[in-house]
Amino acid sequence: MFLIAAPMASSGGSGITLLLPLILIVGMIWFMSRTQRKQRAKQAATVAALAPGTKVITTSGMVGIVEEVDDEYVTVEVSDGVLVQFVKNAVGRVIPEDVADEDATADEDVAEAADEPADDKPEARDTVDVPETGDSKVQDKAKLPPTHTEN
């Protein structure tokens, strides 16, 4: 009886194919940590630049003007005479002065428009032809399709 030696079939690939998923995972973790580091640096720069008179939005959505800056806290005026104290890291972002000026200008434009007299002309209304009579009828509001059907 003769035994023939034949090479065994390779079940796996080379070492590179085994390392490729590991390299991808390490790369994703590095990229995410890099992005978080940039965000933390940007937040730290924002907090360091706080000064009285700066308009800010907190992380909870409160909008106000910085009145006082301490080592750990920021006092923000959210309404006339209403002062609220926040931790410095609660300041989400600073509203640039030009955006605040545009908002004030838009508010003034709305106030001026409200002061102008309104036209006494009635609004144009849609008319619907009634098929039985051939008359036109003013439609008060749009007809909506039924929300359910009865059996």
Coordinates of N, CA and C in Angstrom, one line a residue:
M1 N 0.8 -1.2 0.0 CA 0.0 0.0 0.0 C 0.9 1.2 0.0
F2 N 0.6 2.2 -0.8 CA 1.3 3.4 -1.0 C 0.5 4.6 -0.5
L3 N 1.1 5.4 0.3 CA 0.5 6.6 0.7 C 1.0 7.8 -0.2
I4 N 0.1 8.6 -0.6 CA 0.5 9.7 -1.5 C 0.3 11.0 -0.6
A5 N 1.4 11.7 -0.5 CA 1.4 12.9 0.2 C 0.8 14.1 -0.6
A6 N -0.3 14.6 -0.2 CA -0.9 15.8 -1.0 C -0.9 17.0 0.0
P7 N -0.7 18.1 -0.5 CA -0.8 19.3 0.3 C -2.2 19.6 0.8
M8 N -2.3 20.0 2.1 CA -3.6 20.3 2.6 C -4.1 21.6 2.1
A9 N -5.4 21.7 1.9 CA -6.0 23.0 1.5 C -6.0 24.0 2.6
S10 N -5.6 25.2 2.3 CA -5.6 26.3 3.3 C -7.0 26.7 3.7
S11 N -7.2 26.7 5.0 CA -8.6 27.1 5.5 C -8.7 28.6 5.7
G12 N -7.6 29.3 6.0 CA -7.7 30.7 6.2 C -6.8 31.4 5.1
G13 N -6.8 32.7 5.2 CA -6.0 33.5 4.3 C -4.7 33.8 4.9
S14 N -4.1 34.8 4.4 CA -2.8 35.2 4.9 C -3.0 36.0 6.2
G15 N -2.0 36.4 6.9 CA -2.1 37.1 8.1 C -2.7 38.5 7.9
I16 N -2.6 39.1 6.7 CA -3.1 40.4 6.5 C -4.6 40.4 6.6
T17 N -5.3 39.4 6.0 CA -6.7 39.3 6.1 C -7.3 39.2 7.5
L18 N -6.5 38.6 8.4 CA -6.9 38.5 9.8 C -6.7 39.8 10.5
L19 N -5.7 40.5 10.1 CA -5.4 41.8 10.8 C -6.2 43.0 10.2
L20 N -6.8 42.9 9.1 CA -7.5 44.0 8.5 C -8.7 44.4 9.3
P21 N -9.6 43.6 9.8 CA -10.7 44.1 10.7 C -10.1 44.7 12.0
L22 N -9.1 44.2 12.5 CA -8.5 44.8 13.7 C -8.0 46.2 13.4
I23 N -7.3 46.4 12.3 CA -6.8 47.7 11.9 C -7.9 48.7 11.7
L24 N -9.0 48.2 11.1 CA -10.2 49.1 10.8 C -10.8 49.5 12.2
I25 N -10.9 48.6 13.1 CA -11.5 49.0 14.4 C -10.7 50.0 15.1
V26 N -9.4 49.8 15.2 CA -8.4 50.7 15.8 C -8.5 52.1 15.1
G27 N -8.6 52.1 13.8 CA -8.7 53.4 13.1 C -10.0 54.1 13.4
M28 N -11.1 53.4 13.5 CA -12.3 54.1 13.9 C -12.3 54.7 15.3
I29 N -11.7 53.9 16.2 CA -11.6 54.4 17.6 C -10.7 55.7 17.6
W30 N -9.6 55.6 16.9 CA -8.7 56.8 16.9 C -9.4 58.0 16.3
F31 N -10.2 57.8 15.2 CA -10.9 58.9 14.5 C -11.9 59.5 15.4
M32 N -12.7 58.7 16.1 CA -13.7 59.2 17.0 C -13.1 60.0 18.2
S33 N -12.0 59.4 18.8 CA -11.4 60.1 19.9 C -10.8 61.5 19.4
R34 N -10.3 61.5 18.2 CA -9.7 62.8 17.7 C -10.8 63.8 17.5
T35 N -12.0 63.4 17.0 CA -13.1 64.3 16.9 C -13.6 64.8 18.2
Q36 N -13.7 64.0 19.2 CA -14.1 64.4 20.5 C -13.1 65.4 21.2
R37 N -11.8 65.1 20.9 CA -10.8 66.0 21.4 C -10.9 67.4 20.9
K38 N -11.2 67.5 19.6 CA -11.4 68.8 18.9 C -12.6 69.5 19.5
Q39 N -13.7 68.8 19.7 CA -14.9 69.4 20.3 C -14.6 69.9 21.7
R40 N -13.9 69.1 22.5 CA -13.6 69.6 23.9 C -12.7 70.8 23.8
A41 N -11.7 70.9 22.9 CA -10.9 72.1 22.8 C -11.7 73.3 22.4
K42 N -12.6 73.1 21.5 CA -13.5 74.2 21.0 C -14.4 74.7 22.2
Q43 N -14.9 73.8 23.0 CA -15.7 74.2 24.1 C -14.9 74.9 25.1
A44 N -13.7 74.4 25.4 CA -12.8 75.1 26.3 C -12.4 76.5 25.9
A45 N -12.2 76.7 24.6 CA -12.0 78.0 24.0 C -13.2 79.0 24.2
T46 N -14.4 78.4 24.0 CA -15.6 79.2 24.1 C -15.7 79.6 25.6
V47 N -15.5 78.7 26.5 CA -15.7 79.1 27.9 C -14.6 80.1 28.3
A48 N -13.4 79.9 27.8 CA -12.3 80.9 28.2 C -12.6 82.3 27.7
A49 N -13.3 82.4 26.6 CA -13.5 83.7 25.9 C -14.8 84.4 26.5
L50 N -15.4 83.9 27.5 CA -16.6 84.5 28.1 C -16.2 85.8 28.8
A51 N -17.0 86.8 28.5 CA -16.8 88.1 29.1 C -18.2 88.8 29.3
P52 N -18.3 89.7 30.3 CA -19.6 90.4 30.5 C -20.1 91.1 29.2
G53 N -21.4 90.9 28.9 CA -22.0 91.5 27.7 C -22.1 90.6 26.5
T54 N -21.5 89.4 26.7 CA -21.6 88.4 25.6 C -22.9 87.7 25.6
K55 N -23.5 87.5 24.5 CA -24.8 86.8 24.4 C -24.5 85.3 24.2
V56 N -25.1 84.4 25.0 CA -24.8 83.0 25.0 C -26.1 82.2 25.0
I57 N -25.9 80.9 24.5 CA -26.9 79.9 24.6 C -26.4 78.8 25.5
T58 N -27.1 78.4 26.5 CA -26.6 77.3 27.3 C -26.9 75.9 26.7
T59 N -26.4 74.9 27.2 CA -26.6 73.5 26.7 C -28.1 73.1 26.9
S60 N -28.8 73.8 27.8 CA -30.2 73.4 28.0 C -31.1 74.3 27.1
G61 N -30.5 75.3 26.4 CA -31.3 76.1 25.5 C -31.7 77.5 26.0
M62 N -31.2 77.8 27.2 CA -31.5 79.1 27.8 C -30.6 80.2 27.1
V63 N -31.2 81.3 26.6 CA -30.5 82.4 26.0 C -30.4 83.6 26.9
G64 N -29.2 84.2 27.0 CA -29.1 85.3 27.9 C -27.8 86.0 27.6
I65 N -27.6 87.1 28.4 CA -26.4 87.9 28.3 C -25.5 87.7 29.5
V66 N -24.2 87.4 29.4 CA -23.3 87.2 30.5 C -23.2 88.5 31.3
E67 N -23.4 88.4 32.6 CA -23.3 89.6 33.5 C -22.0 89.5 34.3
E68 N -21.6 88.3 34.7 CA -20.4 88.1 35.6 C -19.8 86.8 35.3
V69 N -18.5 86.7 35.3 CA -17.8 85.5 35.1 C -16.9 85.2 36.3
D70 N -17.1 84.1 37.0 CA -16.2 83.7 38.2 C -15.3 82.6 37.7
D71 N -14.6 82.0 38.7 CA -13.7 80.8 38.4 C -14.5 79.6 37.9
E72 N -15.6 79.3 38.5 CA -16.4 78.1 38.2 C -17.8 78.5 37.6
Y73 N -18.3 79.6 37.8 CA -19.7 80.0 37.5 C -19.8 81.2 36.5
V74 N -20.9 81.2 35.8 CA -21.2 82.3 34.9 C -22.6 82.8 35.3
T75 N -22.7 84.1 35.6 CA -24.1 84.7 35.9 C -24.6 85.3 34.6
V76 N -25.8 84.8 34.2 CA -26.4 85.1 32.9 C -27.8 85.8 33.2
E77 N -28.0 87.0 32.5 CA -29.3 87.6 32.6 C -30.2 87.1 31.5
V78 N -31.2 86.4 31.9 CA -32.1 85.8 30.9 C -33.3 86.6 30.6
S79 N -33.6 87.6 31.4 CA -34.7 88.6 31.2 C -34.3 89.8 32.0
D80 N -35.1 90.9 31.9 CA -34.8 92.1 32.6 C -34.8 91.8 34.1
G81 N -33.7 91.9 34.7 CA -33.5 91.8 36.1 C -33.5 90.3 36.6
V82 N -33.6 89.4 35.8 CA -33.6 88.0 36.2 C -32.2 87.4 35.9
L83 N -31.4 87.1 37.0 CA -30.1 86.6 36.8 C -30.1 85.1 37.2
V84 N -29.4 84.3 36.4 CA -29.3 82.9 36.7 C -27.8 82.5 36.7
Q85 N -27.4 81.7 37.6 CA -26.0 81.3 37.7 C -25.9 79.9 37.1
F86 N -24.9 79.7 36.2 CA -24.6 78.4 35.5 C -23.2 78.0 35.8
V87 N -22.9 76.8 35.7 CA -21.5 76.3 35.6 C -21.0 76.7 34.3
K88 N -19.7 77.0 34.2 CA -19.1 77.5 33.0 C -19.3 76.5 31.8
N89 N -19.2 75.2 32.1 CA -19.3 74.2 31.1 C -20.7 74.1 30.5
A90 N -21.7 74.7 31.2 CA -23.1 74.7 30.7 C -23.3 75.6 29.6
V91 N -22.3 76.5 29.3 CA -22.5 77.4 28.2 C -22.2 76.6 26.9
G92 N -23.2 76.5 26.0 CA -23.1 75.7 24.8 C -22.4 76.5 23.7
R93 N -22.8 77.7 23.5 CA -22.2 78.5 22.4 C -22.4 79.9 22.6
V94 N -21.6 80.7 21.9 CA -21.6 82.2 22.0 C -22.3 82.7 20.7
I95 N -23.3 83.6 20.9 CA -23.9 84.1 19.7 C -23.1 85.3 19.2
P96 N -22.7 85.3 18.0 CA -21.9 86.5 17.5 C -22.7 87.8 17.5
E97 N -22.0 88.9 17.6 CA -22.7 90.2 17.7 C -23.5 90.5 16.5
D98 N -23.0 90.1 15.3 CA -23.7 90.5 14.0 C -25.0 89.7 14.0
V99 N -25.1 88.5 14.5 CA -26.4 87.8 14.5 C -27.3 88.4 15.4
A100 N -26.8 88.9 16.6 CA -27.7 89.5 17.6 C -28.2 90.9 17.0
D101 N -27.4 91.6 16.2 CA -27.8 92.8 15.6 C -28.9 92.6 14.6
E102 N -28.7 91.5 13.8 CA -29.7 91.2 12.8 C -31.1 90.8 13.4
D103 N -31.1 90.1 14.5 CA -32.3 89.8 15.2 C -33.0 91.0 15.7
A104 N -32.2 92.0 16.3 CA -32.8 93.2 16.8 C -33.4 94.0 15.6
T105 N -32.7 94.0 14.5 CA -33.2 94.8 13.3 C -34.5 94.1 12.8
A106 N -34.6 92.8 12.8 CA -35.8 92.1 12.3 C -36.9 92.4 13.3
D107 N -36.7 92.4 14.6 CA -37.7 92.8 15.6 C -38.2 94.2 15.3
E108 N -37.3 95.1 15.0 CA -37.8 96.5 14.8 C -38.6 96.6 13.5
D109 N -38.2 95.8 12.5 CA -39.0 95.8 11.2 C -40.4 95.2 11.5
V110 N -40.5 94.2 12.3 CA -41.9 93.7 12.6 C -42.7 94.7 13.4
A111 N -42.1 95.4 14.3 CA -42.8 96.4 15.1 C -43.2 97.6 14.2
E112 N -42.4 98.0 13.2 CA -42.8 99.0 12.3 C -43.9 98.6 11.4
A113 N -43.9 97.3 11.0 CA -45.0 96.8 10.1 C -46.3 96.8 10.9
A114 N -46.2 96.5 12.2 CA -47.4 96.5 13.0 C -48.0 97.9 13.2
D115 N -47.2 98.9 13.2 CA -47.7 100.2 13.3 C -48.4 100.8 12.1
E116 N -48.0 100.2 10.9 CA -48.6 100.7 9.7 C -50.1 100.3 9.6
P117 N -51.0 101.1 9.1 CA -52.4 100.8 9.0 C -52.6 99.6 8.0
A118 N -53.5 98.7 8.4 CA -53.7 97.5 7.5 C -54.7 97.9 6.4
D119 N -54.6 97.3 5.3 CA -55.5 97.5 4.2 C -56.9 97.0 4.6
D120 N -58.0 97.8 4.2 CA -59.3 97.4 4.6 C -59.9 96.5 3.5
K121 N -59.1 96.0 2.6 CA -59.7 95.1 1.5 C -59.8 93.7 2.1
P122 N -61.0 93.1 1.8 CA -61.1 91.7 2.3 C -60.2 90.8 1.5
E123 N -59.9 89.7 2.1 CA -59.0 88.7 1.4 C -59.9 88.0 0.3
A124 N -59.2 87.6 -0.8 CA -59.9 86.9 -1.8 C -60.2 85.5 -1.3
R125 N -61.4 85.0 -1.6 CA -61.7 83.7 -1.1 C -62.0 82.8 -2.3
D126 N -61.7 81.5 -2.1 CA -62.0 80.5 -3.2 C -63.5 80.3 -3.4
T127 N -63.9 80.2 -4.6 CA -65.3 79.9 -4.9 C -65.4 78.5 -5.5
V128 N -66.5 77.8 -5.2 CA -66.8 76.5 -5.7 C -68.1 76.5 -6.5
D129 N -68.1 75.9 -7.7 CA -69.4 75.8 -8.4 C -70.2 74.6 -7.8
V130 N -71.5 75.0 -7.5 CA -72.4 73.9 -7.0 C -73.0 73.3 -8.2
P131 N -72.8 71.9 -8.4 CA -73.3 71.3 -9.6 C -74.8 71.3 -9.7
E132 N -75.6 71.2 -8.7 CA -77.1 71.1 -8.8 C -77.7 72.4 -9.3
T133 N -77.2 73.6 -8.8 CA -77.8 74.9 -9.2 C -77.0 75.6 -10.2
G134 N -75.7 75.3 -10.3 CA -74.8 76.1 -11.2 C -74.4 77.4 -10.6
D135 N -74.7 77.7 -9.4 CA -74.3 78.9 -8.7 C -72.9 78.7 -8.2
S136 N -72.2 79.8 -8.0 CA -70.9 79.7 -7.3 C -71.1 80.1 -5.8
K137 N -70.4 79.3 -5.0 CA -70.6 79.4 -3.6 C -69.2 79.7 -3.0
V138 N -69.1 80.5 -2.0 CA -67.8 80.8 -1.3 C -67.5 79.6 -0.4
Q139 N -66.3 79.1 -0.5 CA -65.9 78.0 0.3 C -65.2 78.5 1.5
D140 N -65.7 78.2 2.7 CA -65.1 78.7 3.9 C -63.7 78.1 4.2
K141 N -63.6 76.8 4.2 CA -62.4 76.1 4.4 C -62.3 74.9 3.5
A142 N -61.0 74.5 3.4 CA -60.8 73.4 2.5 C -61.5 72.1 3.0
K143 N -62.0 71.3 2.0 CA -62.6 70.0 2.4 C -61.5 69.0 2.5
L144 N -61.6 68.3 3.6 CA -60.6 67.3 3.9 C -61.2 65.9 3.5
P145 N -60.4 65.0 3.1 CA -60.9 63.6 2.8 C -61.4 63.0 4.1
P146 N -62.3 62.0 4.1 CA -62.7 61.4 5.3 C -61.6 60.6 5.9
T147 N -61.6 60.5 7.2 CA -60.5 59.8 7.9 C -60.9 58.3 8.1
H148 N -62.1 58.0 7.9 CA -62.5 56.6 8.1 C -63.7 56.4 7.1
T149 N -64.0 55.1 6.9 CA -65.2 54.8 6.1 C -66.1 53.9 6.9
E150 N -67.4 54.2 6.6 CA -68.4 53.4 7.4 C -68.9 52.2 6.5
N151 N -69.1 51.1 7.1 CA -69.6 49.9 6.3 C -71.0 49.7 6.5

